[in-house]
Amino acid sequence: MRLLERLAEEHTLEFEGYQELLESRTPELAARAAELALGFRHEIYGHDVFVRGLIEFSSFCKNDCLYCGIRCSNARSDRYRLTPEQIMECADDGYLFGYRTFVLQSGEDPHYTDGMLCDIISAIKGRHPDCAITLSIGERSRESYQRLFDAGADRYLLRHETASPEHYAKLHPASMSFENRMRCISDLREIGYTVGIGYMVDTPFQGAYELACDLKFVEEFRPGMCGIGPFVSHHATPFASEPNGSVELTCFLLSLMRIIQPNLLIPATTSLGTLDPMGREKGILAGANVVMPNLSPREVRSRYDLYDNKICTGEEAAECRFCLDARMESIGYRTVVDRGDPKPMPS
Ligand code: SAM
Ligand code: FES
């Protein structure tokens, strides 16, 4: 408890402090962390929950991340691409449902050139100038990030996946590097994007040491957003028989991140909802303040197959929107029609 109270006072701990906090987790410690996290959350964001409409526009990926169901060596993945017109239709529908942020996410798919992506971004911005566009399309060159930013993209989600270089090497093929991922994250910030980082919880080879590296990285980098969700195994990956992550540990980490950086935007992720029917509610009650309902056309949803038993694959966009509104209301929170930019820290 002593370390937790110090964290709430000072918003920083030495690396060993984070590790000790993680190793000493008990239900009582987690409950106190959630209480402190909600105190900060309510002070800055009240009971508002920001919504982002997620458009998963391509499941083609040139990478081979060991944990991911759409990795390129999964030959049985039934892949799809949305046309620019289909992407626009999703955004138009989303606007009517009250979304003011669209997250365009895909595997790393070279089919979508900078030119194509810039056209899509400017078309959405042209029709919906009051909306923010978040990209989540992986590692690219600095020049490419700059072009997409100049076309109107506001934010970029690129999870660092793990802040330990040794751990990174165990989750990714040799063709991918920790250094390049960090280069991308720092380029994105320098260009002017609001940057979202993040990591999975309970990936293979991860323990308190690795998670302490993640917490220290969040503290030092001060991202706009940080998305975390439990690792969920996929049957056609090298990690098929690895156990799924812990919802409780994920919620504890959500609380700690809220305490470290009280104005952080933190989603209650789909993977939390996949492992626990009340997972997203638990995430909000631990300190998260964002949800990302799916806006992709229903026909393609199950094909964006990152992990087994992913939820929301049979629903229409409107159903997900209303489902989440009701879920948030049931725990005393409300979704809002808002771009959902980070708010300043209280003075
Ligand atoms: N290609 C983009 C990228 O790499 O940032 C965006 C798509 S990628 C599939 C989105 C995120 O899904 C990854 O950053 C990873 O953390 C998460 N993810 C992939 N496989 C997962 C799994 N088996 N369990 C939980 N999350 C997973
Ligand atoms: Fe998609 Fe509940 S959020 S069905």
Coordinates of C-alpha atoms and ligand atoms in Angstrom, one line a residue:
M1 CA 0.0 0.0 0.0
R2 CA 2.9 2.4 0.8
L3 CA 4.2 2.3 -2.7
L4 CA 0.7 2.8 -4.2
E5 CA 0.0 5.8 -2.0
R6 CA 3.4 7.3 -2.9
L7 CA 2.6 6.8 -6.6
A8 CA -0.7 8.7 -6.1
E9 CA 1.2 11.5 -4.5
E10 CA 4.1 11.8 -6.9
H11 CA 2.9 10.1 -10.1
T12 CA 6.3 8.4 -10.4
L13 CA 8.1 5.4 -8.9
E14 CA 11.6 4.0 -9.5
F15 CA 11.6 0.9 -11.7
E16 CA 12.0 -1.4 -8.7
G17 CA 9.0 0.2 -7.1
Y18 CA 6.8 -0.7 -10.1
Q19 CA 8.1 -4.2 -10.1
E20 CA 7.4 -4.6 -6.3
L21 CA 3.9 -3.2 -6.8
L22 CA 3.2 -5.8 -9.5
E23 CA 4.6 -8.6 -7.4
S24 CA 2.6 -7.7 -4.3
R25 CA -0.8 -7.4 -6.1
T26 CA -3.7 -8.6 -3.9
P27 CA -7.4 -8.0 -4.3
E28 CA -7.2 -5.3 -1.6
L29 CA -4.3 -3.6 -3.3
A30 CA -6.1 -3.7 -6.7
A31 CA -9.3 -2.3 -5.0
R32 CA -7.3 0.6 -3.5
A33 CA -5.6 1.3 -6.9
A34 CA -9.0 1.4 -8.6
E35 CA -10.3 3.8 -6.0
L36 CA -7.4 6.1 -6.4
A37 CA -7.6 5.8 -10.2
L38 CA -11.3 6.7 -10.3
G39 CA -10.7 9.7 -8.1
F40 CA -8.3 11.1 -10.7
R41 CA -10.5 10.0 -13.6
H42 CA -13.6 11.7 -12.2
E43 CA -11.7 14.9 -11.4
I44 CA -10.6 15.3 -15.1
Y45 CA -13.2 13.4 -17.2
G46 CA -16.2 13.1 -14.8
H47 CA -18.4 10.1 -15.8
D48 CA -18.0 10.7 -19.5
V49 CA -16.8 7.8 -21.7
F50 CA -15.3 8.7 -25.1
V51 CA -16.3 6.6 -28.1
R52 CA -14.2 5.9 -31.2
G53 CA -15.7 4.2 -34.2
L54 CA -13.3 1.4 -35.2
I55 CA -13.0 0.7 -39.0
E56 CA -10.9 -2.5 -39.6
F57 CA -10.3 -1.9 -43.3
S58 CA -7.9 -4.6 -44.3
S59 CA -6.8 -7.9 -42.7
F60 CA -3.8 -8.4 -45.1
C61 CA -0.6 -8.1 -43.2
K62 CA 3.0 -8.4 -44.3
N63 CA 4.2 -9.0 -40.7
D64 CA 4.5 -12.3 -38.9
C65 CA 4.0 -11.4 -35.2
L66 CA 3.9 -14.6 -33.2
Y67 CA 0.8 -13.7 -31.3
C68 CA -1.4 -12.4 -34.1
G69 CA -4.1 -14.4 -36.0
I70 CA -3.7 -12.3 -39.2
R71 CA 0.1 -12.9 -39.3
C72 CA 1.3 -13.4 -42.9
S73 CA 2.1 -17.1 -42.4
N74 CA -1.5 -17.9 -41.4
A75 CA -2.4 -19.2 -44.9
R76 CA -5.9 -20.1 -43.8
S77 CA -6.9 -16.6 -42.8
D78 CA -9.8 -15.5 -45.1
R79 CA -8.5 -12.0 -45.9
Y80 CA -10.4 -8.9 -47.1
R81 CA -9.9 -5.3 -48.1
L82 CA -12.4 -2.5 -48.0
T83 CA -12.6 0.0 -50.9
P84 CA -12.2 3.7 -50.2
E85 CA -16.0 4.0 -50.9
Q86 CA -16.8 1.3 -48.3
I87 CA -14.6 3.0 -45.7
M88 CA -16.4 6.3 -46.4
E89 CA -19.8 4.5 -45.9
C90 CA -18.6 3.3 -42.5
A91 CA -17.6 6.8 -41.5
D92 CA -20.8 8.3 -42.8
D93 CA -22.8 5.7 -40.8
G94 CA -20.7 6.4 -37.8
Y95 CA -21.2 10.1 -38.0
L96 CA -25.0 9.5 -37.8
F97 CA -24.5 7.3 -34.7
G98 CA -22.6 10.2 -32.9
Y99 CA -19.0 9.2 -33.5
R100 CA -16.6 12.1 -33.7
T101 CA -13.5 10.0 -33.9
F102 CA -12.8 7.3 -36.5
V103 CA -10.0 4.8 -36.0
L104 CA -8.8 3.4 -39.3
Q105 CA -7.0 0.1 -38.5
S106 CA -5.5 -2.6 -40.6
G107 CA -2.7 -5.1 -40.9
E108 CA 0.4 -3.7 -42.5
D109 CA -0.9 -3.8 -46.0
P110 CA 1.2 -2.2 -48.8
H111 CA -1.9 -2.2 -51.1
Y112 CA -2.9 1.0 -49.5
T113 CA -0.3 3.5 -50.8
D114 CA 0.3 6.9 -49.2
G115 CA -1.7 8.4 -52.0
M116 CA -4.7 6.2 -51.4
L117 CA -4.6 6.8 -47.7
C118 CA -4.3 10.5 -48.1
D119 CA -7.3 10.6 -50.4
I120 CA -9.3 8.6 -47.8
I121 CA -8.3 10.9 -45.0
S122 CA -9.0 14.1 -46.9
A123 CA -12.4 12.7 -48.1
I124 CA -13.5 11.9 -44.5
K125 CA -12.2 15.2 -43.2
G126 CA -13.9 17.0 -46.0
R127 CA -17.3 15.5 -45.2
H128 CA -16.9 15.5 -41.4
P129 CA -14.5 18.3 -40.5
D130 CA -15.5 18.2 -36.8
C131 CA -14.1 14.6 -36.5
A132 CA -10.7 13.4 -35.5
I133 CA -9.0 10.6 -37.6
T134 CA -6.8 8.1 -35.8
L135 CA -4.6 5.8 -37.9
S136 CA -3.5 2.4 -36.7
I137 CA -1.7 0.9 -39.6
G138 CA 1.6 -0.1 -38.3
E139 CA 5.2 0.8 -39.0
R140 CA 5.9 3.2 -41.9
S141 CA 8.6 5.6 -42.9
R142 CA 8.8 9.1 -41.4
E143 CA 8.0 10.6 -44.8
S144 CA 4.8 8.5 -45.0
Y145 CA 3.7 9.5 -41.5
Q146 CA 4.3 13.1 -42.5
R147 CA 2.2 12.8 -45.6
L148 CA -0.7 11.2 -43.8
F149 CA -0.5 13.9 -41.1
D150 CA -0.5 16.6 -43.7
A151 CA -3.6 15.0 -45.3
G152 CA -5.4 15.5 -42.0
A153 CA -4.7 12.5 -39.7
D154 CA -4.7 13.7 -36.1
R155 CA -3.7 10.7 -34.0
Y156 CA -1.8 7.4 -34.4
L157 CA -2.0 4.2 -32.4
L158 CA 1.1 2.1 -32.5
R159 CA 1.4 -0.1 -29.5
H160 CA 5.0 -0.6 -28.5
E161 CA 3.9 -4.2 -27.5
T162 CA 6.6 -4.4 -24.8
A163 CA 9.2 -2.0 -23.5
S164 CA 11.8 -4.7 -23.0
P165 CA 13.9 -5.2 -26.2
E166 CA 14.6 -8.9 -25.2
H167 CA 10.9 -9.6 -24.7
Y168 CA 10.1 -7.8 -28.0
A169 CA 12.5 -10.2 -29.8
K170 CA 10.6 -13.2 -28.3
L171 CA 7.2 -12.0 -29.6
H172 CA 8.3 -11.0 -33.1
P173 CA 10.2 -12.5 -36.1
A174 CA 13.8 -11.4 -36.7
S175 CA 12.6 -9.2 -39.5
M176 CA 11.0 -6.8 -37.0
S177 CA 13.0 -4.8 -34.5
F178 CA 12.3 -3.0 -31.2
E179 CA 14.5 -0.1 -32.5
N180 CA 12.3 0.5 -35.5
R181 CA 9.2 0.4 -33.5
M182 CA 10.6 3.0 -31.1
R183 CA 11.8 5.1 -34.1
C184 CA 8.3 5.1 -35.5
I185 CA 6.8 6.1 -32.1
S186 CA 9.2 9.0 -31.7
D187 CA 8.8 10.1 -35.4
L188 CA 5.0 10.2 -34.9
R189 CA 5.3 12.4 -31.8
E190 CA 7.8 14.8 -33.5
I191 CA 5.5 15.2 -36.5
G192 CA 2.7 16.3 -34.2
Y193 CA 0.3 13.3 -33.9
T194 CA -1.4 12.6 -30.6
V195 CA 0.4 9.2 -30.1
G196 CA -1.2 6.1 -28.6
I197 CA 1.1 3.3 -27.4
G198 CA 0.2 0.1 -25.6
Y199 CA 0.9 -3.5 -24.8
M200 CA -0.7 -6.9 -24.2
V201 CA -0.9 -8.3 -20.7
D202 CA 0.3 -11.9 -20.0
T203 CA 2.0 -12.5 -23.3
P204 CA 4.4 -15.4 -23.2
F205 CA 7.7 -14.7 -21.5
Q206 CA 6.2 -11.6 -19.7
G207 CA 6.5 -11.2 -15.9
A208 CA 6.6 -8.3 -13.4
Y209 CA 10.0 -7.2 -14.8
E210 CA 8.6 -6.7 -18.3
L211 CA 5.4 -5.0 -17.1
A212 CA 7.5 -2.7 -14.9
C213 CA 9.4 -1.7 -18.1
D214 CA 6.0 -0.9 -19.7
L215 CA 4.8 1.2 -16.7
K216 CA 8.1 3.1 -16.6
F217 CA 7.9 3.7 -20.4
V218 CA 4.3 5.1 -20.0
E219 CA 5.5 7.4 -17.2
E220 CA 8.5 8.7 -19.2
F221 CA 6.9 8.9 -22.7
R222 CA 3.7 10.5 -21.5
P223 CA 1.6 9.3 -24.5
G224 CA -1.8 10.8 -25.4
M225 CA -3.3 7.3 -25.2
C226 CA -2.3 3.9 -23.9
G227 CA -4.3 0.8 -25.0
I228 CA -3.8 -2.5 -23.1
G229 CA -5.7 -5.7 -23.3
P230 CA -5.1 -9.3 -22.2
F231 CA -3.3 -11.6 -24.6
V232 CA -5.8 -13.9 -26.2
S233 CA -4.5 -17.0 -28.0
H234 CA -5.2 -17.7 -31.6
H235 CA -5.3 -21.3 -32.8
A236 CA -3.2 -20.8 -35.9
T237 CA -0.2 -19.1 -34.3
P238 CA 2.9 -20.4 -32.6
F239 CA 1.3 -19.3 -29.3
A240 CA -1.8 -21.4 -29.9
S241 CA -1.5 -23.3 -26.6
E242 CA -0.4 -20.4 -24.4
P243 CA -2.9 -19.4 -21.7
N244 CA -5.0 -16.3 -22.1
G245 CA -4.2 -13.2 -20.1
S246 CA -5.7 -12.2 -16.8
V247 CA -8.6 -9.7 -16.7
E248 CA -7.7 -8.8 -13.1
L249 CA -4.1 -8.0 -13.9
T250 CA -5.1 -6.0 -16.9
C251 CA -7.5 -3.9 -14.7
F252 CA -4.8 -3.4 -12.1
L253 CA -2.5 -2.1 -14.8
L254 CA -5.2 0.2 -16.1
S255 CA -5.6 1.7 -12.6
L256 CA -1.8 2.2 -12.2
M257 CA -1.6 3.9 -15.6
R258 CA -4.4 6.3 -14.6
I259 CA -2.6 7.1 -11.4
I260 CA 0.7 7.6 -13.2
Q261 CA -0.8 10.0 -15.8
P262 CA -4.3 11.1 -14.7
N263 CA -5.3 12.6 -18.0
L264 CA -4.3 9.6 -20.1
L265 CA -6.9 8.3 -22.6
I266 CA -7.3 4.6 -21.8
P267 CA -9.6 2.3 -23.7
A268 CA -11.5 -0.6 -22.2
T269 CA -10.6 -3.0 -25.0
T270 CA -12.4 -5.7 -27.0
S271 CA -10.0 -8.3 -25.7
L272 CA -11.1 -7.5 -22.1
G273 CA -14.7 -8.1 -23.3
T274 CA -13.7 -11.3 -25.1
L275 CA -12.3 -12.9 -21.9
D276 CA -15.0 -11.7 -19.6
P277 CA -18.6 -10.7 -20.5
M278 CA -18.3 -7.8 -18.1
G279 CA -14.6 -7.1 -19.1
R280 CA -15.2 -3.7 -20.6
E281 CA -17.3 -2.5 -17.6
K282 CA -14.6 -3.8 -15.3
G283 CA -12.0 -1.8 -17.4
I284 CA -14.0 1.4 -17.0
L285 CA -14.4 0.8 -13.2
A286 CA -10.7 0.3 -13.0
G287 CA -10.0 3.7 -14.6
A288 CA -10.4 3.4 -18.4
N289 CA -12.4 6.2 -20.1
V290 CA -12.7 5.2 -23.8
V291 CA -14.5 2.4 -25.7
M292 CA -14.1 1.5 -29.3
P293 CA -17.2 0.0 -30.8
N294 CA -16.8 -1.7 -34.2
L295 CA -18.0 0.2 -37.3
S296 CA -16.7 -2.3 -39.9
P297 CA -19.3 -3.9 -42.2
R298 CA -20.7 -7.0 -40.5
E299 CA -19.8 -9.3 -43.4
V300 CA -16.0 -8.8 -42.8
R301 CA -15.8 -8.6 -39.0
S302 CA -15.1 -12.2 -38.2
R303 CA -12.3 -12.1 -40.8
Y304 CA -10.3 -9.5 -38.8
D305 CA -9.3 -12.5 -36.7
L306 CA -6.6 -11.3 -34.3
Y307 CA -7.5 -13.9 -31.6
D308 CA -10.0 -16.7 -31.0
N309 CA -13.6 -15.9 -29.9
K310 CA -13.4 -12.2 -30.6
I311 CA -16.7 -10.5 -29.7
C312 CA -18.9 -8.2 -31.8
T313 CA -18.4 -10.2 -35.0
G314 CA -22.1 -10.8 -35.6
E315 CA -23.5 -7.4 -34.7
E316 CA -24.3 -4.4 -36.9
A317 CA -22.5 -1.1 -36.2
A318 CA -25.7 0.4 -34.7
E319 CA -26.0 -2.6 -32.4
C320 CA -22.5 -2.2 -31.0
R321 CA -23.1 1.5 -30.4
F322 CA -26.3 0.9 -28.5
C323 CA -24.9 -2.1 -26.6
L324 CA -22.0 0.0 -25.3
D325 CA -24.2 2.9 -24.5
A326 CA -26.4 0.6 -22.3
R327 CA -23.4 -1.1 -20.8
M328 CA -21.8 2.2 -19.7
E329 CA -25.2 3.5 -18.4
S330 CA -25.6 0.3 -16.3
I331 CA -22.4 1.2 -14.3
G332 CA -23.2 4.9 -14.0
Y333 CA -21.2 6.3 -16.9
R334 CA -22.3 7.9 -20.2
T335 CA -20.9 7.9 -23.7
V336 CA -20.6 11.3 -25.2
V337 CA -20.7 12.8 -28.7
D338 CA -17.2 14.4 -28.7
R339 CA -13.9 14.1 -30.4
G340 CA -12.5 13.0 -27.1
D341 CA -9.2 14.8 -27.1
P342 CA -7.0 14.5 -24.0
K343 CA -7.8 17.1 -21.3
P344 CA -5.1 19.1 -19.5
M345 CA -3.8 17.8 -16.2
P346 CA -5.5 19.6 -13.2
S347 CA -3.2 22.2 -11.7
Ligands
SAM1 N1 -1.1 -3.4 -37.9 C1 -1.3 -2.4 -36.9 C2 -0.2 -2.4 -35.8 O1 0.6 -3.3 -35.8 O2 -0.2 -1.5 -35.0 C3 -2.7 -2.4 -36.2 C4 -3.3 -3.7 -36.1 S1 -2.7 -4.8 -34.8 C5 -3.5 -6.3 -35.2 C6 -3.5 -4.2 -33.4 C7 -3.1 -4.7 -32.1 O3 -3.7 -6.0 -31.8 C8 -1.6 -5.1 -31.8 O4 -0.9 -3.9 -31.5 C9 -1.7 -6.1 -30.7 O5 -1.3 -5.5 -29.5 C10 -3.1 -6.6 -30.7 N2 -3.2 -8.0 -30.8 C11 -2.7 -8.8 -31.8 N3 -2.8 -10.1 -31.5 C12 -3.4 -10.2 -30.3 C13 -3.8 -11.3 -29.4 N4 -3.5 -12.5 -29.8 N5 -4.3 -10.9 -28.2 C14 -4.5 -9.7 -27.9 N6 -4.2 -8.6 -28.6 C15 -3.6 -8.9 -29.8
FES2 FE1 -20.5 -4.9 -30.0 FE2 -21.7 -5.1 -27.5 S1 -20.2 -3.7 -28.2 S2 -22.2 -6.1 -29.4

